[in-house]
XYZ file of C-alpha atoms in Angstrom:
306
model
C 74.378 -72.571 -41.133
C 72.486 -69.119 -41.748
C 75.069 -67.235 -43.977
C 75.690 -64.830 -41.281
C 76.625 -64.424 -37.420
C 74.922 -62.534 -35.760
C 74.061 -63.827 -32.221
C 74.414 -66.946 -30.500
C 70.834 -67.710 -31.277
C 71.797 -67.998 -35.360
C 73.216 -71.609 -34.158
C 71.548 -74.573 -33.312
C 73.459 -77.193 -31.310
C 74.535 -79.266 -34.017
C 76.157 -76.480 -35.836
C 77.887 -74.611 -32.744
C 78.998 -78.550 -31.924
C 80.232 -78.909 -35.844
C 82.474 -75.311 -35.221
C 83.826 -76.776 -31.999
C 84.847 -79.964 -33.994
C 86.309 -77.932 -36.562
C 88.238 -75.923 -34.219
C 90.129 -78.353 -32.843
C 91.183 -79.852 -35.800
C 92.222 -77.022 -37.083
C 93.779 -76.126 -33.551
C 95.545 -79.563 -33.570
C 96.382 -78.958 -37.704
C 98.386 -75.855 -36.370
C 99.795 -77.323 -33.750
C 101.776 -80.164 -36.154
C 102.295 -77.418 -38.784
C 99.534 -78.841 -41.449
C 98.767 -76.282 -43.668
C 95.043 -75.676 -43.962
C 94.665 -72.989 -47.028
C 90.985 -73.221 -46.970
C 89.717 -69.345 -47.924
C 93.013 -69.076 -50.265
C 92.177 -65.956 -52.518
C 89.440 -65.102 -49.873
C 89.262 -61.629 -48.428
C 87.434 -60.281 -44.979
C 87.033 -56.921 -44.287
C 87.523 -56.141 -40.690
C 85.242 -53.023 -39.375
C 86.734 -51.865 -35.736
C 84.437 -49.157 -33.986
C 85.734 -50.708 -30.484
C 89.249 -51.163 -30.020
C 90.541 -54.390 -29.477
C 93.326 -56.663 -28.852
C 92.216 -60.323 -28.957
C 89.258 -59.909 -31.795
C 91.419 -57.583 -34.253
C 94.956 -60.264 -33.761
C 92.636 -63.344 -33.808
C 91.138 -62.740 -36.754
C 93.909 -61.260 -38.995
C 95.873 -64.059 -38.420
C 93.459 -66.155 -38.401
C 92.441 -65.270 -41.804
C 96.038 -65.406 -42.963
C 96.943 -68.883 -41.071
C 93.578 -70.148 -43.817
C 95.474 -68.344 -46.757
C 93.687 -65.417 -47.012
C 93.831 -61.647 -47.267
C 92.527 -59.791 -43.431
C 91.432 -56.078 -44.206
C 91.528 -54.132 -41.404
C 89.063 -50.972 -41.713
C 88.632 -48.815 -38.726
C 85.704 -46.570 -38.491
C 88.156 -43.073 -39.098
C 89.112 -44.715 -42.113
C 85.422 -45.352 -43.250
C 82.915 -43.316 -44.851
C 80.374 -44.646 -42.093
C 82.733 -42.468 -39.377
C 81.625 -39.414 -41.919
C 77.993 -40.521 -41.498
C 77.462 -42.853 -45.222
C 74.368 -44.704 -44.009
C 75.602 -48.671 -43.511
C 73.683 -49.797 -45.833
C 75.442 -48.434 -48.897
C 78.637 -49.258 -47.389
C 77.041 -52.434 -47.082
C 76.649 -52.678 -50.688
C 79.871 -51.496 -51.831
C 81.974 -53.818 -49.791
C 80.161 -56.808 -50.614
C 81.154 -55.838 -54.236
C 84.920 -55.947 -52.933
C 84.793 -58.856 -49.851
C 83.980 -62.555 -49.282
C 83.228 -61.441 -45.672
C 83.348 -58.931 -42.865
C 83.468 -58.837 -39.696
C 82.005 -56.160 -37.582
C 83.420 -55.049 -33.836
C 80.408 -52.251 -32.769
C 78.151 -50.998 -30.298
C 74.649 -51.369 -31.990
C 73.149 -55.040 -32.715
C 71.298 -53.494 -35.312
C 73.948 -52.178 -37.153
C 74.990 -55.137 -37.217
C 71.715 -56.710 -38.207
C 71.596 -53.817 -41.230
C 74.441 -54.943 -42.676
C 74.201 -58.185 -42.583
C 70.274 -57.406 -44.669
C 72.086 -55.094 -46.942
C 74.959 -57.117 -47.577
C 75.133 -60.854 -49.854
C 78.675 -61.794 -48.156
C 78.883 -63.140 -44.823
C 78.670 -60.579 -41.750
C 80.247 -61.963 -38.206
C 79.595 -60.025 -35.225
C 83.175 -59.974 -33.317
C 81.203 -58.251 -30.304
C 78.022 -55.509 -29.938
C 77.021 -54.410 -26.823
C 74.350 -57.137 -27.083
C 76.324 -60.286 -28.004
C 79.758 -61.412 -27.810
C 79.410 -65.267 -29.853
C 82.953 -65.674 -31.087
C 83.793 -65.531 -27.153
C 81.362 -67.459 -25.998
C 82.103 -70.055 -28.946
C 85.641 -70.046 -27.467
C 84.544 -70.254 -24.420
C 82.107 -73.753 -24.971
C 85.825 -74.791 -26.747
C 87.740 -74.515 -23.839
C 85.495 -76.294 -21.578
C 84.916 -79.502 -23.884
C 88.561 -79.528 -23.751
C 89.023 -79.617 -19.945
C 86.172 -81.418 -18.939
C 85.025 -83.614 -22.253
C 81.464 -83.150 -22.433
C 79.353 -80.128 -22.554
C 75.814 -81.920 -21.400
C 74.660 -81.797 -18.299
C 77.381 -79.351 -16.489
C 76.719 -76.460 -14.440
C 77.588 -72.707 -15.645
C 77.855 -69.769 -13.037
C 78.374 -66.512 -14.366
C 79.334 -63.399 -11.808
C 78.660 -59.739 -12.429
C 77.223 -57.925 -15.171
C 74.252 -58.502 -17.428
C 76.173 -57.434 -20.498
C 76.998 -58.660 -23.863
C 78.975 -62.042 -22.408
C 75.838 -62.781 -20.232
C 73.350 -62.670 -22.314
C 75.523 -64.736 -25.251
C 76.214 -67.177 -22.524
C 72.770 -68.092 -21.611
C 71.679 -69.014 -25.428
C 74.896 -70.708 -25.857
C 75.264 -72.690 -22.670
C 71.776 -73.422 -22.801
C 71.901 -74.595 -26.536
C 74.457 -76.901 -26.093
C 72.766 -79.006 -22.828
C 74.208 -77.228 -20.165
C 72.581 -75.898 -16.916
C 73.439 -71.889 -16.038
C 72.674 -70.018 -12.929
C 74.054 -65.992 -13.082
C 74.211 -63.483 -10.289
C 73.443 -60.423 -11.763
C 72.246 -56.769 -9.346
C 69.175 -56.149 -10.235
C 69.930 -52.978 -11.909
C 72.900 -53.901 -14.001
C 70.059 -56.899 -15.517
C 70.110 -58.892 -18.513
C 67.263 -58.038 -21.166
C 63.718 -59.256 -20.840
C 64.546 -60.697 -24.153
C 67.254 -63.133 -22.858
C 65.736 -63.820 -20.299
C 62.877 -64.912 -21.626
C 64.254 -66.749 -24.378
C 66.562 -68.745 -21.460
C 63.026 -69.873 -19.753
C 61.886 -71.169 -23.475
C 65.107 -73.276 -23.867
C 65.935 -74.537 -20.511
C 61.712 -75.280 -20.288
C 62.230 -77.527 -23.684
C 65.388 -79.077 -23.120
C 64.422 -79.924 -18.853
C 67.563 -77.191 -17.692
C 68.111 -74.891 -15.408
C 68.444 -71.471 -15.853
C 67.900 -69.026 -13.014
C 69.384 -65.655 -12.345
C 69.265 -64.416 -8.642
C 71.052 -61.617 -7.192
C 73.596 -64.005 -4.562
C 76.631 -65.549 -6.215
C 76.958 -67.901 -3.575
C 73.502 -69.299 -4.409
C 74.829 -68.943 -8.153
C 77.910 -71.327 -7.991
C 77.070 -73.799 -5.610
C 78.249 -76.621 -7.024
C 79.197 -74.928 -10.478
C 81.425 -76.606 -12.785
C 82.668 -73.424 -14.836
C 82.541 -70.209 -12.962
C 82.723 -67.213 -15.235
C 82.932 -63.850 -14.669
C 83.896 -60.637 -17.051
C 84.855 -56.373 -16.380
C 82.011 -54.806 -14.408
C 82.503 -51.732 -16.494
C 82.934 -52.976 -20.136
C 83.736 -50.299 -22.899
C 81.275 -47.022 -23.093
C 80.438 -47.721 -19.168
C 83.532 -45.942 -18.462
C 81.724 -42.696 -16.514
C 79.948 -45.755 -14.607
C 82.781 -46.670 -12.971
C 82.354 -45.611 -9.358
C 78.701 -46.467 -9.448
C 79.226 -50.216 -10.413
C 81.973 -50.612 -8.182
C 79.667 -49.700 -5.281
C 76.890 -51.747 -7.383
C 78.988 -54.730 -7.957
C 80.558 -55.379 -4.285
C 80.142 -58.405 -3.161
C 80.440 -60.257 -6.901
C 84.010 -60.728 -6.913
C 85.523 -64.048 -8.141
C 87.664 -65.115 -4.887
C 88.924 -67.955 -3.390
C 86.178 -68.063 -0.617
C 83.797 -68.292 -3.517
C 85.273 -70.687 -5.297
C 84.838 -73.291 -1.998
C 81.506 -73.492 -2.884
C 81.639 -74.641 -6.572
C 82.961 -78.152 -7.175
C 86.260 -79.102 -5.839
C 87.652 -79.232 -10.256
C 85.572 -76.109 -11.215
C 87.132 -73.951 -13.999
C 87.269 -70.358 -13.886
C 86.778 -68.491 -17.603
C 87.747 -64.994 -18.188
C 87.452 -63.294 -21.432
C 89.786 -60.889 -20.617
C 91.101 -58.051 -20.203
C 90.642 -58.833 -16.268
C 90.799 -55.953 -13.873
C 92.591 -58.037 -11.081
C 91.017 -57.386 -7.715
C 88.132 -56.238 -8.506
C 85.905 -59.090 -10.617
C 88.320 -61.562 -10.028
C 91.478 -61.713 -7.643
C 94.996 -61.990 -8.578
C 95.273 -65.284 -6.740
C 92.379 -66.920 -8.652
C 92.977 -65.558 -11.883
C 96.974 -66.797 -11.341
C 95.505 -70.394 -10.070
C 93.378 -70.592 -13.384
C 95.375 -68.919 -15.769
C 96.359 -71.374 -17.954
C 92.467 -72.630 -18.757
C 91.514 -68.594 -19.307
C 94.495 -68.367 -21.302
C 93.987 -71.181 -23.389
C 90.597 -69.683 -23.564
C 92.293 -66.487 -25.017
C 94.152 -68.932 -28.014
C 90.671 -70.400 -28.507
C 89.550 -67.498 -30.153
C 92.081 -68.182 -32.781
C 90.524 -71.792 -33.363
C 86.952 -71.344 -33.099
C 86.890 -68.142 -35.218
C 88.736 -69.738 -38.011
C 86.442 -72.264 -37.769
C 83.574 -69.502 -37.889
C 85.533 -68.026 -40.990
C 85.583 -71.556 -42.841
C 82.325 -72.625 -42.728
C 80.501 -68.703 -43.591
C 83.206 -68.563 -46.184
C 84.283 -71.181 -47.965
């Protein structure tokens, strides 16, 4: 593995399978109280800028369950919050950390730190990328349906961080993905085009149309996520008006196969991306998808780390 990660694209498909092996044997390890110490004496500094529930709990204990020492640093509590450029606090925490993970809004603050620093950086979510979910999310649907290859993604709603993660990841790994997306809430150019290169040299299909009943015809996995993710707030009203017509409801759901999974990574906004019903029907998939992050991100933290 690269000694960082930073997007979904840092992983080819032998490594992100070799983190989903390691995740469940450290899932099942836990599970039958093994003790797995593997980053005793290790320390990773946790840099919040976005609040959080699932990233921030996941990876402290996490970190603690592999014997080591989770810092949490929030941006008020940083010198970056007071405007020290990131790349000298770059350099002074590599002088204290093994690792850090990073919870932001800019990929290329990320990216910065990650050049200035000689520990590992892990993104735990920009507004570009989200690959510790979508990690968790390739976990979870090994473990319901046993094979990754050949199955078909559908993704509902906005062209955000999950969506574009999810098409280099899904794609990566051998599966098909189709995403209905409004054309002005879009995925990058970037993604897009990188999507075309993979599916094109691997014989998948991506597409992205604007109808998510062409999307998850006959889907396996149906995914969706908020339509107004953190800093869209004032965009409420708009993408609710935007967005009508994407929801995740039972009369969609006839249309994708008859043992289709639905993935959430949460927090869900019942009745509006997804209804109470199908969120209810599925919960105990997008929940387990919620402990995944636990698993896959130790397994994340074990291989940059150790």
């Amino acid at each position: 593995m690269n000694k960082d990660l930073l997007k979904m694209e840092d992983l080819s498909k032998d490594e992100i399978l070799d983190i989903l092996n390691l995740g469940d044997q450290l899932k099942y390890e836990l599970k039958h109280n093994i003790t797995h110490h593997h980053l005793k004496g290790k320390t990773l500094g946790m840099i919040f800028e976005k609040s959080s529930t699932r990233t921030r709990v996941s990876f402290e204990v996490g970190m603690y369950q592999l014997g080591g020492y989770p810092l949490f640093l929030s941006s008020n509590d940083l010198q970056i919050g007071r405007g020290e450029p990131i790349q000298d606090t770059a350099r002074v925490l590599s002088r204290y950390l093994n690792g850090i993970m990073i919870r932001t809004f800019s990929q290329n603050e990320v990216a910065s730190l990650a050049e200035c620093s000689n520990i590992p950086i892990i993104n735990g979510l920009t507004d570009d990328e989200h690959p510790c979910q979508v990690l968790a999310d390739l976990m979870t649907i090994r473990e319901k349906k046993n094979i990754l290859d050949g199955l078909k993604v559908a993704y509902i709603g906005d062209g955000n961080n999950m969506a574009q993660s999810l098409i280099i990841g899904c794609l990566t790994v051998g599966m098909n993905i189709s995403l209905a997306i409004p054309d002005d809430y879009m995925v990058t150019d970037y993604y897009i085009n990188k999507g075309n290169e993979i599916a094109k040299n691997n014989d998948l299909t991506f597409k992205i149309v604007n109808n998510p009943r062409e999307a998850v015809l006959d889907a396996d996995v149906v995914i969706t996520d908020v339509w107004a993710s953190m800093g869209k707030e004032k965009e409420v009203n708009e993408r609710m008006m935007a967005f009508k017509g994407y929801q995740v409801n039972s009369e969609l759901m006839t249309l994708a196969k008859n043992d289709a999974i639905v993935l959430h990574c949460l927090p869900a906004h019942r009745e509006e991306e997804i209804t109470e019903e199908i969120l209810e029907k599925h919960s105990d998939t997008i929940f387990e998808e919620a402990e995944n992050r636990l698993h896959v991100q130790k397994a994340i933290l074990v291989r940059l780390m150790k």
